Short mmCIF file of C-alpha atoms and ligand atoms in Angstrom, two decimals:
data_model
loop_
_atom_site.label_atom_id
_atom_site.label_comp_id
_atom_site.label_asym_id
_atom_site.label_seq_id
_atom_site.Cartn_x
_atom_site.Cartn_y
_atom_site.Cartn_z
CA MET A 1 84.14 92.26 16.83
CA LYS A 2 84.91 93.68 20.24
CA ASP A 3 81.39 95.11 20.43
CA THR A 4 79.82 91.78 19.56
CA ILE A 5 81.85 90.10 22.29
CA ASP A 6 80.81 92.68 24.90
CA ARG A 7 77.14 92.43 23.91
CA LEU A 8 77.27 88.65 24.09
CA ARG A 9 78.84 88.83 27.53
CA ILE A 10 75.87 90.88 28.92
CA ASP A 11 73.18 89.32 26.84
CA GLY A 12 74.44 85.75 27.47
CA ALA A 13 74.50 86.28 31.26
CA GLU A 14 70.89 87.55 31.18
CA ARG A 15 69.67 84.62 29.11
CA ILE A 16 71.39 82.11 31.41
CA ALA A 17 69.91 83.76 34.51
CA SER A 18 66.40 83.52 33.09
CA ALA A 19 66.65 79.82 32.10
CA LYS A 20 64.03 78.02 34.17
CA ASN A 21 65.15 74.40 34.14
CA GLU A 22 67.89 71.99 33.11
CA THR A 23 66.47 71.54 29.58
CA GLU A 24 66.45 75.28 28.93
CA ILE A 25 70.02 75.52 30.22
CA GLU A 26 71.24 72.79 27.92
CA THR A 27 69.47 74.30 24.87
CA LEU A 28 71.03 77.64 25.64
CA ARG A 29 74.44 76.07 26.18
CA THR A 30 74.23 74.58 22.66
CA ALA A 31 73.03 77.91 21.22
CA LEU A 32 76.00 79.79 22.71
CA LEU A 33 78.85 77.33 23.07
CA GLY A 34 77.84 74.41 20.85
CA ARG A 35 79.50 73.46 17.56
CA LYS A 36 77.30 75.93 15.66
CA GLY A 37 76.81 78.25 18.65
CA GLU A 38 77.27 82.01 18.70
CA VAL A 39 80.63 82.03 20.50
CA THR A 40 81.92 79.22 18.31
CA SER A 41 81.02 81.09 15.10
CA LEU A 42 82.81 84.17 16.40
CA LEU A 43 85.89 82.02 16.99
CA ARG A 44 85.62 80.80 13.43
CA GLY A 45 85.32 84.37 12.22
CA LEU A 46 88.75 85.21 13.78
CA LYS A 47 90.39 84.34 10.47
CA ASP A 48 88.83 87.49 8.95
CA VAL A 49 90.07 89.79 11.73
CA ALA A 50 93.07 91.95 11.03
CA ASP A 51 96.38 90.28 11.97
CA ALA A 52 97.18 92.91 14.57
CA ASP A 53 93.90 92.44 16.42
CA ARG A 54 93.59 88.67 16.10
CA PRO A 55 95.53 87.53 19.26
CA LYS A 56 93.65 90.01 21.45
CA MET A 57 90.24 89.08 20.06
CA GLY A 58 91.10 85.37 20.40
CA ALA A 59 91.97 85.84 24.06
CA GLU A 60 88.75 87.82 24.66
CA LEU A 61 86.65 85.14 23.06
CA ASN A 62 88.24 82.35 25.09
CA LYS A 63 87.69 84.37 28.26
CA LEU A 64 84.01 84.77 27.34
CA LYS A 65 83.71 81.06 26.72
CA VAL A 66 85.05 80.26 30.21
CA GLU A 67 82.86 82.90 31.86
CA LEU A 68 79.68 81.64 30.20
CA GLY A 69 80.56 78.03 31.08
CA ALA A 70 80.87 78.98 34.75
CA LEU A 71 77.53 80.85 34.64
CA PHE A 72 75.84 77.76 33.21
CA ASP A 73 77.21 75.59 36.04
CA THR A 74 76.21 78.03 38.78
CA ARG A 75 72.69 78.36 37.35
CA LEU A 76 72.35 74.55 37.22
CA ALA A 77 73.40 74.21 40.86
CA ASP A 78 70.95 76.97 41.90
CA LEU A 79 68.10 75.26 40.09
CA ALA A 80 68.87 71.94 41.88
CA GLY A 81 68.75 73.73 45.25
CA GLU A 82 65.46 75.48 44.46
CA GLY A 83 63.93 72.17 43.33
CA GLN A 84 64.63 70.71 46.77
CA ALA A 85 63.17 73.64 48.60
CA ASP A 86 59.79 73.76 46.93
CA GLY A 87 59.45 70.34 45.32
CA PRO A 88 56.44 68.20 46.24
CA ALA A 89 58.42 65.18 47.53
CA LEU A 90 59.03 66.17 51.16
CA ASP A 91 56.20 65.26 53.56
CA LEU A 92 57.09 66.46 57.06
CA THR A 93 54.23 64.50 58.66
CA LEU A 94 55.71 61.13 57.70
CA PRO A 95 57.54 59.28 60.53
CA GLY A 96 61.31 59.54 60.00
CA THR A 97 63.85 56.79 59.81
CA PRO A 98 65.08 56.26 63.39
CA PRO A 99 68.77 57.09 63.59
CA THR A 100 70.72 53.90 64.16
CA GLY A 101 74.04 55.46 64.96
CA ALA A 102 73.00 57.02 68.28
CA GLY A 103 73.77 55.28 71.54
CA THR A 104 71.14 53.93 73.91
CA ASN A 105 71.00 52.22 77.28
CA HIS A 106 72.15 48.62 77.44
CA PRO A 107 69.18 46.29 78.09
CA LEU A 108 70.69 45.25 81.44
CA LEU A 109 70.84 48.86 82.59
CA SER A 110 67.25 49.45 81.46
CA VAL A 111 66.08 46.37 83.37
CA LEU A 112 68.09 47.41 86.44
CA GLU A 113 66.49 50.86 86.41
CA SER A 114 62.98 49.52 85.94
CA VAL A 115 63.45 47.09 88.89
CA CYS A 116 64.70 50.02 90.99
CA ASP A 117 61.68 52.10 89.94
CA ILE A 118 59.32 49.45 91.37
CA PHE A 119 61.09 49.59 94.71
CA TYR A 120 61.14 53.42 94.73
CA GLY A 121 57.35 53.11 94.38
CA MET A 122 57.30 51.16 97.64
CA GLY A 123 59.34 53.81 99.46
CA PHE A 124 62.82 52.37 99.09
CA SER A 125 65.81 54.62 98.52
CA ARG A 126 69.04 53.68 96.75
CA GLY A 127 72.60 53.22 97.93
CA GLU A 128 75.82 51.73 96.75
CA GLY A 129 79.10 50.22 97.87
CA PRO A 130 82.53 49.39 96.43
CA GLU A 131 83.14 46.57 93.93
CA VAL A 132 86.64 46.02 95.34
CA GLU A 133 85.67 44.98 98.83
CA LEU A 134 87.25 43.95 102.09
CA ASP A 135 86.97 40.26 102.87
CA TYR A 136 85.53 41.49 106.16
CA TYR A 137 82.42 43.06 104.58
CA ASN A 138 81.99 40.45 101.86
CA PHE A 139 82.16 37.52 104.32
CA THR A 140 83.11 38.00 107.99
CA ALA A 141 80.55 40.67 108.90
CA LEU A 142 77.94 38.63 107.05
CA ASN A 143 78.43 35.73 109.45
CA PHE A 144 80.38 33.48 107.09
CA PRO A 145 82.43 31.06 109.19
CA ASP A 146 86.18 31.21 108.44
CA ASP A 147 86.12 27.86 106.69
CA HIS A 148 83.02 28.55 104.56
CA PRO A 149 83.49 27.15 101.04
CA ALA A 150 82.34 30.41 99.41
CA ARG A 151 85.51 32.05 100.65
CA ASP A 152 87.49 29.54 98.71
CA ILE A 153 89.78 30.93 96.08
CA GLN A 154 87.76 28.88 93.56
CA ASP A 155 84.79 31.24 93.84
CA THR A 156 86.29 34.54 94.87
CA PHE A 157 88.74 36.75 93.03
CA TYR A 158 91.15 37.79 95.78
CA ILE A 159 93.41 40.79 95.28
CA ASP A 160 95.27 40.06 98.51
CA PRO A 161 94.23 37.97 101.52
CA LYS A 162 92.07 40.79 102.90
CA VAL A 163 90.72 42.30 99.69
CA CYS A 164 88.56 40.72 97.00
CA LEU A 165 86.13 41.59 94.22
CA ARG A 166 82.76 41.40 95.94
CA THR A 167 80.92 38.15 95.17
CA GLN A 168 77.53 39.61 96.19
CA THR A 169 75.92 42.98 96.95
CA SER A 170 75.22 41.90 100.57
CA PRO A 171 78.32 43.66 101.97
CA VAL A 172 76.59 46.98 101.20
CA GLN A 173 73.97 45.99 103.84
CA VAL A 174 76.63 46.09 106.57
CA ARG A 175 78.29 49.25 105.28
CA THR A 176 74.91 50.99 105.19
CA MET A 177 73.82 49.86 108.65
CA GLU A 178 77.13 51.11 110.07
CA GLN A 179 76.20 54.57 108.82
CA THR A 180 72.40 54.67 109.15
CA GLU A 181 69.99 54.28 112.05
CA PRO A 182 66.72 52.37 111.43
CA PRO A 183 64.09 52.61 110.12
CA LEU A 184 65.54 52.02 106.69
CA ALA A 185 64.32 50.59 103.40
CA MET A 186 67.03 50.56 100.72
CA ILE A 187 68.14 48.89 97.53
CA PHE A 188 71.74 48.46 96.44
CA PRO A 189 72.23 47.65 92.76
CA GLY A 190 75.66 46.75 91.49
CA ARG A 191 78.09 44.49 89.74
CA VAL A 192 79.50 41.38 91.39
CA TYR A 193 82.23 38.93 90.44
CA ARG A 194 82.71 35.20 90.80
CA ASN A 195 85.51 32.99 89.61
CA GLU A 196 83.34 30.82 87.39
CA ASN A 197 83.71 29.46 83.88
CA ALA A 198 81.33 31.19 81.49
CA ASP A 199 78.52 29.13 80.04
CA ALA A 200 74.92 29.80 79.01
CA SER A 201 73.86 30.52 82.61
CA HIS A 202 77.11 31.63 84.28
CA SER A 203 79.31 34.65 83.83
CA SER A 204 82.27 35.74 85.93
CA GLU A 205 80.66 39.13 86.31
CA PHE A 206 76.97 39.90 86.65
CA TYR A 207 74.57 42.27 88.38
CA GLN A 208 72.58 41.99 91.59
CA ILE A 209 70.11 44.16 93.41
CA GLU A 210 70.21 43.83 97.15
CA GLY A 211 67.29 44.95 99.30
CA LEU A 212 67.31 45.73 103.02
CA VAL A 213 64.50 46.77 105.35
CA VAL A 214 65.08 47.27 109.10
CA ASP A 215 62.58 48.56 111.62
CA LYS A 216 60.93 47.64 114.89
CA ALA A 217 58.54 44.86 113.86
CA VAL A 218 59.52 43.77 110.37
CA SER A 219 58.37 40.23 109.65
CA LEU A 220 58.68 37.48 107.06
CA THR A 221 55.18 38.41 105.90
CA ASP A 222 56.48 41.88 104.98
CA LEU A 223 59.22 40.23 102.96
CA LYS A 224 56.72 38.00 101.13
CA ASP A 225 54.46 40.97 100.38
CA THR A 226 57.31 43.13 99.10
CA ILE A 227 58.57 40.35 96.80
CA ASP A 228 55.06 39.64 95.51
CA ILE A 229 54.50 43.30 94.69
CA PHE A 230 57.81 43.39 92.83
CA VAL A 231 57.08 40.19 90.83
CA ARG A 232 53.60 41.28 89.88
CA ASN A 233 54.79 44.69 88.76
CA PHE A 234 57.77 43.39 86.82
CA PHE A 235 56.49 40.14 85.34
CA GLY A 236 52.72 40.47 85.31
CA ALA A 237 49.71 40.76 87.62
CA ASP A 238 48.97 37.04 87.98
CA GLU A 239 52.43 35.68 88.63
CA PRO A 240 52.48 33.31 91.62
CA THR A 241 55.63 33.06 93.77
CA ARG A 242 56.71 30.58 96.43
CA PHE A 243 59.22 30.65 99.26
CA ARG A 244 61.44 27.60 99.62
CA PRO A 245 63.51 27.07 102.80
CA HIS A 246 67.23 27.62 102.15
CA TYR A 247 70.44 28.54 103.92
CA PHE A 248 72.44 31.76 103.85
CA PRO A 249 74.84 32.58 106.70
CA PHE A 250 73.52 36.15 106.98
CA THR A 251 69.78 35.46 107.16
CA GLU A 252 67.70 33.30 109.49
CA PRO A 253 65.33 31.91 108.43
CA SER A 254 66.51 31.95 104.80
CA VAL A 255 64.50 31.28 101.71
CA GLU A 256 64.83 31.08 97.98
CA VAL A 257 62.06 32.76 96.06
CA ASP A 258 60.69 31.00 92.98
CA MET A 259 58.31 32.28 90.35
CA GLN A 260 56.22 30.10 88.10
CA CYS A 261 58.18 28.87 85.06
CA VAL A 262 57.74 31.42 82.28
CA ALA A 263 58.09 28.70 79.63
CA CYS A 264 55.64 25.98 80.73
CA ARG A 265 53.47 27.98 83.18
CA GLY A 266 53.98 25.50 85.99
CA LYS A 267 53.50 22.25 84.12
CA GLY A 268 57.14 21.20 84.19
CA CYS A 269 59.61 21.44 81.29
CA GLY A 270 63.32 21.30 80.45
CA ILE A 271 63.90 24.93 81.43
CA CYS A 272 62.60 24.52 84.99
CA GLY A 273 63.95 20.95 85.43
CA GLN A 274 60.35 19.65 85.47
CA THR A 275 59.56 21.50 88.70
CA GLY A 276 57.32 24.20 87.18
CA TRP A 277 59.25 26.85 89.16
CA LEU A 278 62.28 29.10 88.55
CA GLU A 279 64.45 30.58 91.28
CA ILE A 280 64.70 34.37 91.10
CA MET A 281 66.33 35.43 94.36
CA GLY A 282 67.67 34.61 97.80
CA ALA A 283 66.14 36.27 100.85
CA GLY A 284 65.53 35.99 104.57
CA MET A 285 65.37 37.74 107.93
CA VAL A 286 68.60 39.57 108.85
CA HIS A 287 70.72 37.36 111.16
CA PRO A 288 71.36 38.83 114.65
CA ASN A 289 75.12 38.41 114.08
CA VAL A 290 74.90 40.79 111.11
CA PHE A 291 73.13 43.40 113.26
CA LYS A 292 75.89 42.90 115.83
CA ALA A 293 78.65 43.40 113.23
CA ALA A 294 76.93 46.58 112.05
CA GLY A 295 76.67 47.90 115.62
CA TYR A 296 72.88 47.64 116.04
CA PRO A 297 71.48 46.46 119.37
CA ASP A 298 70.39 42.93 118.58
CA ASP A 299 67.13 42.95 120.58
CA LYS A 300 65.61 46.16 119.24
CA TYR A 301 65.16 45.65 115.49
CA THR A 302 64.19 43.04 112.96
CA GLY A 303 64.75 43.22 109.25
CA PHE A 304 64.66 41.40 105.97
CA ALA A 305 67.05 41.27 103.07
CA PHE A 306 66.93 39.90 99.55
CA GLY A 307 69.31 39.65 96.64
CA MET A 308 68.36 39.02 93.04
CA GLY A 309 70.32 38.57 89.85
CA ILE A 310 69.40 41.26 87.34
CA ASP A 311 70.73 39.17 84.47
CA ARG A 312 68.45 36.36 85.52
CA VAL A 313 65.27 38.43 85.73
CA ALA A 314 66.13 40.11 82.41
CA MET A 315 66.64 36.70 80.79
CA LEU A 316 63.37 35.37 82.17
CA LYS A 317 61.36 38.40 81.17
CA TYR A 318 62.74 38.70 77.62
CA GLY A 319 63.34 35.03 76.87
CA ILE A 320 67.13 35.39 76.56
CA GLY A 321 68.65 31.91 76.53
CA ASP A 322 72.34 32.71 77.12
CA ILE A 323 73.76 35.13 79.69
CA ARG A 324 76.84 35.76 77.52
CA LEU A 325 74.67 37.64 75.01
CA LEU A 326 74.32 40.34 77.67
CA TYR A 327 78.07 40.92 77.78
CA GLU A 328 79.17 40.48 74.18
CA ASN A 329 77.69 43.80 73.00
CA ASP A 330 76.74 42.40 69.60
CA LEU A 331 74.62 45.14 67.99
CA ARG A 332 72.37 42.53 66.34
CA PHE A 333 71.35 41.50 69.88
CA LEU A 334 71.31 44.94 71.48
CA ASN A 335 69.26 46.55 68.68
CA GLN A 336 66.39 44.18 69.39
CA PHE A 337 65.81 46.11 72.62
CA ARG A 338 65.96 49.53 71.01
CA GLY A 339 62.73 51.33 71.81
CA VAL A 340 61.34 48.26 73.66
CA LEU A 341 62.80 48.91 77.09
N1 LIG B 1 73.82 37.40 98.62
C1 LIG B 1 73.04 36.23 98.26
C2 LIG B 1 73.62 35.63 96.99
O1 LIG B 1 74.36 36.28 96.31
C3 LIG B 1 71.57 36.57 98.04
C4 LIG B 1 70.88 37.03 99.31
C5 LIG B 1 70.81 38.38 99.60
C6 LIG B 1 70.30 36.13 100.14
C7 LIG B 1 70.15 38.81 100.75
C8 LIG B 1 69.64 36.52 101.27
C9 LIG B 1 69.57 37.88 101.58
O2 LIG B 1 73.36 34.51 96.64
#
């Protein structure tokens, strides 16, 4: 019997190795280990083995059974692996499923960078300033009178009487002019804070991009041109803009810039309050008192500045109806911009 067991061990292993698919494996498994299989009949034949040899032969046979079972399992796993490697199902030229788990830029950041890119194209460079700002730079140096309502604790988050969270990016104008001689053309993107209740169009934190150009004969016409180039590049080639007289302490004259309402195309609707226009930024010619605060001689240079809300231009361009969507980080909202921006 020992010889038969040894032969079956070698012979069985060879037959398993040459099985070509799952069906062949299963047929072979029945032939060797099944109820009427070769190993099983040997086990049945144990009763005829001499008493002295029977325990040893029994142990041998059980060992063989386990060994063959393991060989069957290994061969099955190998066949599954081979099937994947040379099966017909994998077409490498098909577009894959885009991975959804990977991170991507927030739509606000993408909009901010694309606005900056347009200004780089016009020769602007980029700077930045602190979000925790001295009251001096946020207001005083920008020609805000001491009793100006914007300084009121209602609008400004004060940390102590001299330090606040900046309410606008305009303080970076003064900080930059203190350090840099004209000519200069710069943009200053960044986050600003106002003590406001959140609703569909207000958030206590949002983003602005400030622009500043100072040189020897900079005029309001240069400002209008620069803004028009930006609007046409960002919103579309035919977008009309208009300047409306306004007041800011740090510019004179001051304007608000409107673009044609993206919803009604100038006819008048609920979104634009029937005016046909939507405000996109504040701007004006740098006030001589701001030059003075920055240490520039006030008779040598002229300049213009503008400040726009990035949230607002993003909302207008992509038809986003509620500013809070930009800050809630709901993936159902964010994923709509995946691959678009
Ligand atoms: N800082 C102004 C605001 O936040 C915008 C502005 C910037 C206006 C530069 C004029 C010049 O409303």
